CSV table of C-alpha atoms in Angstrom, one decimal:
chain,number,residue,atom,x,y,z
A,1,UNK,CA,31.6,-18.4,-26.1
A,2,UNK,CA,29.5,-15.2,-25.9
A,3,UNK,CA,26.4,-18.1,-25.0
A,4,UNK,CA,28.5,-19.8,-22.5
A,5,UNK,CA,29.2,-16.6,-20.3
A,6,UNK,CA,25.7,-15.9,-20.5
A,7,UNK,CA,24.9,-19.2,-19.0
A,8,UNK,CA,27.0,-18.4,-16.6
A,9,UNK,CA,26.0,-15.1,-16.0
A,10,UNK,CA,22.4,-16.1,-15.6
A,11,UNK,CA,22.8,-19.7,-14.0
A,12,UNK,CA,24.7,-17.3,-11.5
A,13,UNK,CA,22.1,-14.6,-11.2
A,14,UNK,CA,19.4,-17.2,-10.4
A,15,UNK,CA,19.3,-17.1,-6.4
A,16,UNK,CA,18.7,-13.6,-6.1
A,17,UNK,CA,15.9,-14.2,-8.9
A,18,UNK,CA,14.5,-17.0,-7.1
A,19,UNK,CA,12.9,-15.7,-3.7
A,20,UNK,CA,9.2,-15.9,-4.3
A,21,UNK,CA,9.0,-13.0,-1.6
A,22,UNK,CA,11.2,-10.8,-3.3
A,23,UNK,CA,9.3,-11.5,-7.1
A,24,UNK,CA,5.7,-10.8,-5.4
A,25,UNK,CA,6.7,-7.6,-3.6
A,26,UNK,CA,7.9,-6.2,-7.0
A,27,UNK,CA,4.8,-8.0,-9.0
A,28,UNK,CA,2.0,-6.8,-6.5
A,29,UNK,CA,3.1,-3.4,-6.9
A,30,UNK,CA,5.0,-2.5,-4.0
A,31,UNK,CA,7.7,-0.9,-4.9
A,32,UNK,CA,5.9,1.3,-6.9
A,33,UNK,CA,3.1,1.9,-4.3
A,34,UNK,CA,6.4,2.5,-1.7
A,35,UNK,CA,7.4,5.4,-4.0
A,36,UNK,CA,3.9,7.5,-4.4
A,37,UNK,CA,3.7,6.5,-0.2
A,38,UNK,CA,7.2,9.4,-0.3
A,39,UNK,CA,5.8,11.3,-3.0
A,40,UNK,CA,3.2,12.1,-1.0
A,41,UNK,CA,5.5,11.8,2.5
A,42,UNK,CA,7.4,15.0,0.7
A,43,UNK,CA,4.2,16.7,-0.3
A,44,UNK,CA,2.9,16.3,3.6
A,45,UNK,CA,7.2,17.8,4.9
A,46,UNK,CA,6.4,21.0,2.5
A,47,UNK,CA,3.0,21.7,4.1
A,48,UNK,CA,3.8,21.5,7.2
A,49,UNK,CA,7.0,23.6,6.7
A,50,UNK,CA,4.7,27.2,6.8
A,51,UNK,CA,2.9,26.2,9.8
A,52,UNK,CA,4.9,24.6,12.3
A,53,UNK,CA,7.9,26.5,13.9
A,54,UNK,CA,11.5,25.9,12.7
A,55,UNK,CA,12.7,23.8,14.9
A,56,UNK,CA,9.7,21.4,15.1
A,57,UNK,CA,9.8,20.6,11.7
A,58,UNK,CA,13.5,20.0,10.7
A,59,UNK,CA,12.7,17.3,13.5
A,60,UNK,CA,10.0,16.2,11.8
A,61,UNK,CA,12.1,15.9,8.4
A,62,UNK,CA,14.6,14.4,9.8
A,63,UNK,CA,12.3,11.3,11.8
A,64,UNK,CA,9.8,11.3,8.5
A,65,UNK,CA,12.8,10.6,6.3
A,66,UNK,CA,14.4,8.3,9.4
A,67,UNK,CA,10.6,6.3,9.4
A,68,UNK,CA,10.2,6.2,5.9
A,69,UNK,CA,14.0,5.3,4.9
A,70,UNK,CA,12.8,3.5,1.3
A,71,UNK,CA,15.3,0.7,2.0
A,72,UNK,CA,14.4,-0.2,5.6
A,73,UNK,CA,9.7,0.4,4.4
A,74,UNK,CA,11.2,-2.3,1.7
A,75,UNK,CA,13.4,-4.6,3.6
A,76,UNK,CA,10.4,-4.3,6.8
A,77,UNK,CA,7.4,-5.3,4.6
A,78,UNK,CA,9.5,-8.5,2.5
A,79,UNK,CA,9.9,-9.5,6.1
A,80,UNK,CA,7.2,-9.1,7.2
A,81,UNK,CA,4.9,-11.3,4.1
A,82,UNK,CA,7.7,-13.7,4.1
A,83,UNK,CA,6.8,-14.6,7.6
A,84,UNK,CA,3.2,-14.0,7.8
A,85,UNK,CA,2.5,-15.6,4.1
A,86,UNK,CA,3.1,-19.8,4.5
A,87,UNK,CA,2.9,-19.9,0.6
A,88,UNK,CA,3.8,-16.9,-1.6
A,89,UNK,CA,2.9,-18.5,-5.1
A,90,UNK,CA,-0.4,-18.6,-5.8
A,91,UNK,CA,-0.7,-14.7,-5.5
A,92,UNK,CA,2.6,-15.0,-7.3
A,93,UNK,CA,1.3,-16.9,-10.5
A,94,UNK,CA,-2.0,-14.0,-9.9
A,95,UNK,CA,-0.1,-10.8,-9.8
A,96,UNK,CA,1.8,-12.2,-13.1
A,97,UNK,CA,-0.6,-13.2,-15.4
A,98,UNK,CA,-2.1,-10.5,-17.5
A,99,UNK,CA,-5.0,-9.6,-15.1
A,100,UNK,CA,-2.8,-9.4,-12.4
A,101,UNK,CA,-0.6,-7.3,-14.2
A,102,UNK,CA,-3.7,-5.4,-15.4
A,103,UNK,CA,-4.8,-4.3,-11.9
A,104,UNK,CA,-1.3,-3.3,-10.7
A,105,UNK,CA,-1.1,-0.6,-13.4
A,106,UNK,CA,-4.5,0.3,-11.9
A,107,UNK,CA,-3.9,0.5,-8.5
A,108,UNK,CA,-0.4,2.3,-9.1
A,109,UNK,CA,-1.8,4.9,-11.6
A,110,UNK,CA,-4.5,5.4,-9.3
A,111,UNK,CA,-1.4,6.5,-6.4
A,112,UNK,CA,0.5,8.9,-8.7
A,113,UNK,CA,0.8,12.1,-7.6
A,114,UNK,CA,-0.8,13.5,-10.6
A,115,UNK,CA,-3.7,11.5,-10.3
A,116,UNK,CA,-4.1,12.5,-6.3
A,117,UNK,CA,-3.4,16.4,-7.1
A,118,UNK,CA,-6.6,15.8,-10.0
A,119,UNK,CA,-8.6,14.1,-7.5
A,120,UNK,CA,-7.6,16.3,-4.4
A,121,UNK,CA,-11.8,17.0,-4.0
A,122,UNK,CA,-12.8,13.8,-4.5
A,123,UNK,CA,-13.5,11.4,-6.7
A,124,UNK,CA,-16.2,11.5,-9.9
A,125,UNK,CA,-19.3,9.3,-8.9
A,126,UNK,CA,-19.0,6.6,-11.3
A,127,UNK,CA,-22.6,4.8,-12.6
A,128,UNK,CA,-22.7,1.4,-13.0
A,129,UNK,CA,-25.4,-1.8,-14.2
A,130,UNK,CA,-26.4,-4.3,-11.2
A,131,UNK,CA,-24.2,-7.0,-11.4
A,132,UNK,CA,-20.6,-4.6,-11.3
A,133,UNK,CA,-22.1,-3.1,-8.5
A,134,UNK,CA,-22.4,-6.5,-7.0
A,135,UNK,CA,-18.4,-7.7,-7.7
A,136,UNK,CA,-17.2,-4.3,-6.6
A,137,UNK,CA,-19.2,-4.9,-3.3
A,138,UNK,CA,-17.9,-8.7,-3.0
A,139,UNK,CA,-14.7,-7.0,-3.9
A,140,UNK,CA,-15.0,-4.1,-1.4
A,141,UNK,CA,-15.3,-7.1,1.3
A,142,UNK,CA,-12.4,-9.2,0.4
A,143,UNK,CA,-10.0,-6.7,0.3
A,144,UNK,CA,-8.8,-5.0,3.9
A,145,UNK,CA,-8.9,-1.2,1.6
A,146,UNK,CA,-10.4,1.1,4.4
A,147,UNK,CA,-7.9,-1.0,7.2
A,148,UNK,CA,-5.0,0.0,4.4
A,149,UNK,CA,-6.0,3.6,3.8
A,150,UNK,CA,-6.5,4.3,7.4
A,151,UNK,CA,-2.4,3.3,8.0
A,152,UNK,CA,-1.3,5.1,4.8
A,153,UNK,CA,-3.4,8.3,6.4
A,154,UNK,CA,-2.6,7.7,10.0
A,155,UNK,CA,1.7,7.3,8.9
A,156,UNK,CA,1.4,10.7,6.9
A,157,UNK,CA,-0.6,12.2,10.1
A,158,UNK,CA,1.4,11.6,12.6
A,159,UNK,CA,4.5,13.3,11.2
A,160,UNK,CA,3.7,16.2,13.5
A,161,UNK,CA,3.0,14.4,16.7
A,162,UNK,CA,6.3,12.2,16.5
A,163,UNK,CA,8.1,15.2,16.2
A,164,UNK,CA,6.6,17.2,19.5
A,165,UNK,CA,6.6,14.1,21.3
A,166,UNK,CA,10.8,13.9,20.3
A,167,UNK,CA,10.6,17.3,21.6
A,168,UNK,CA,8.8,17.2,25.1
A,169,UNK,CA,8.8,13.0,26.0
A,170,UNK,CA,6.1,12.7,28.3
A,171,UNK,CA,3.1,14.6,26.9
A,172,UNK,CA,1.4,11.8,26.8
A,173,UNK,CA,1.8,8.1,27.8
A,174,UNK,CA,1.5,5.2,26.0
A,175,UNK,CA,-1.7,4.0,26.7
A,176,UNK,CA,-2.9,7.0,26.3
A,177,UNK,CA,-1.3,7.4,22.5
A,178,UNK,CA,-2.3,4.1,21.8
A,179,UNK,CA,-5.6,4.8,22.7
A,180,UNK,CA,-5.8,7.7,20.9
A,181,UNK,CA,-4.3,6.2,17.9
A,182,UNK,CA,-7.1,3.3,17.8
A,183,UNK,CA,-10.0,5.6,18.4
A,184,UNK,CA,-8.4,7.5,15.0
A,185,UNK,CA,-7.7,5.0,12.9
A,186,UNK,CA,-11.7,3.2,14.3
A,187,UNK,CA,-12.8,7.2,12.9
A,188,UNK,CA,-10.7,6.9,9.1
A,189,UNK,CA,-12.2,3.3,9.2
A,190,UNK,CA,-15.2,4.5,9.4
A,191,UNK,CA,-15.0,8.1,6.7
A,192,UNK,CA,-14.1,5.6,4.6
A,193,UNK,CA,-16.5,3.3,4.1
A,194,UNK,CA,-18.9,5.4,2.4
A,195,UNK,CA,-16.4,5.5,-0.5
A,196,UNK,CA,-15.2,2.0,-0.9
A,197,UNK,CA,-17.3,1.4,-3.4
A,198,UNK,CA,-17.2,4.6,-6.2
A,199,UNK,CA,-13.3,4.4,-5.2
A,200,UNK,CA,-13.4,0.9,-6.5
A,201,UNK,CA,-15.3,1.4,-9.4
A,202,UNK,CA,-12.9,3.8,-10.3
A,203,UNK,CA,-9.7,2.9,-10.2
A,204,UNK,CA,-11.1,-0.6,-12.3
A,205,UNK,CA,-13.0,1.6,-14.2
A,206,UNK,CA,-11.0,0.0,-17.2
A,207,UNK,CA,-11.7,-4.1,-15.9
A,208,UNK,CA,-14.3,-6.3,-18.1
A,209,UNK,CA,-16.8,-7.0,-15.7
A,210,UNK,CA,-15.3,-11.3,-16.6
A,211,UNK,CA,-12.0,-9.5,-15.4
A,212,UNK,CA,-13.2,-8.3,-12.2
A,213,UNK,CA,-15.2,-11.3,-11.8
A,214,UNK,CA,-12.0,-13.7,-11.8
A,215,UNK,CA,-10.5,-10.1,-9.6
A,216,UNK,CA,-13.2,-11.2,-6.8
A,217,UNK,CA,-12.4,-15.4,-7.4
A,218,UNK,CA,-8.9,-14.8,-6.3
A,219,UNK,CA,-9.6,-12.1,-3.9
A,220,UNK,CA,-12.5,-14.8,-1.6
A,221,UNK,CA,-10.2,-17.1,-2.3
A,222,UNK,CA,-7.9,-19.1,0.3
A,223,UNK,CA,-5.1,-18.2,-1.2
A,224,UNK,CA,-6.1,-14.7,-1.7
A,225,UNK,CA,-7.6,-13.7,1.8
A,226,UNK,CA,-4.1,-15.5,2.9
A,227,UNK,CA,-2.5,-13.0,0.7
A,228,UNK,CA,-4.3,-10.2,2.1
A,229,UNK,CA,-3.9,-10.7,5.7
A,230,UNK,CA,-0.3,-11.0,4.6
A,231,UNK,CA,-0.2,-7.7,2.8
A,232,UNK,CA,-1.6,-5.4,5.4
A,233,UNK,CA,0.7,-6.4,8.5
A,234,UNK,CA,3.6,-5.9,5.2
A,235,UNK,CA,2.2,-2.9,5.2
A,236,UNK,CA,1.5,-1.8,8.9
A,237,UNK,CA,5.5,-3.9,9.3
A,238,UNK,CA,6.8,-0.8,6.1
A,239,UNK,CA,5.2,2.2,8.3
A,240,UNK,CA,6.0,1.6,11.8
A,241,UNK,CA,9.4,0.8,12.3
A,242,UNK,CA,9.7,-1.3,15.5
A,243,UNK,CA,10.7,1.0,18.3
A,244,UNK,CA,13.7,0.4,20.4
């Protein structure tokens, strides 16, 4: 009887578990990374506490808590993945593989608050053989690392500006603000570009050369490129709710 009831419950649960986009979101570590972003957001809010007037600080916290509400961020990201990625199965299969799980574990460990504090003054410089250096360079070219890093940095740095703009509307016109944002995005990407290889060497330091080569093969494949293009769109959507 218990087995029969369990079978019924499993059957009823299948529709919720069968969505490959939800599965991909979980398997690729998005939920953990969003939680780590929340930790970084809390830390940034704390830093602003003693540097902004109380009214602006209160507006900052209120606006950022609304903009970066976890459930809404998850929803925007998954919805964008669904729209931008025609076939999630190849990426899902990769991230559910032993190598994919190892990669996600390395990535999520690297963005914990403890790790970020530990390396606040920069990552150690790692030495690698020529083959591994080449694999890392190929991986850096295949992944949208600088673009994603710039988006996260802009989101955290833009909290105070968003709050000031709300209290003093019209300080910056839309076109002027967009132009400044694009300039800052390009500047951040240029700064990050010189650090990408060492960052990837450090994050994936526990991957063997054959594992790293398999990762590069996926990242360079049509399916991998389709996923990473969609992932960058999903990240932007998660960090930037529609205006209106």
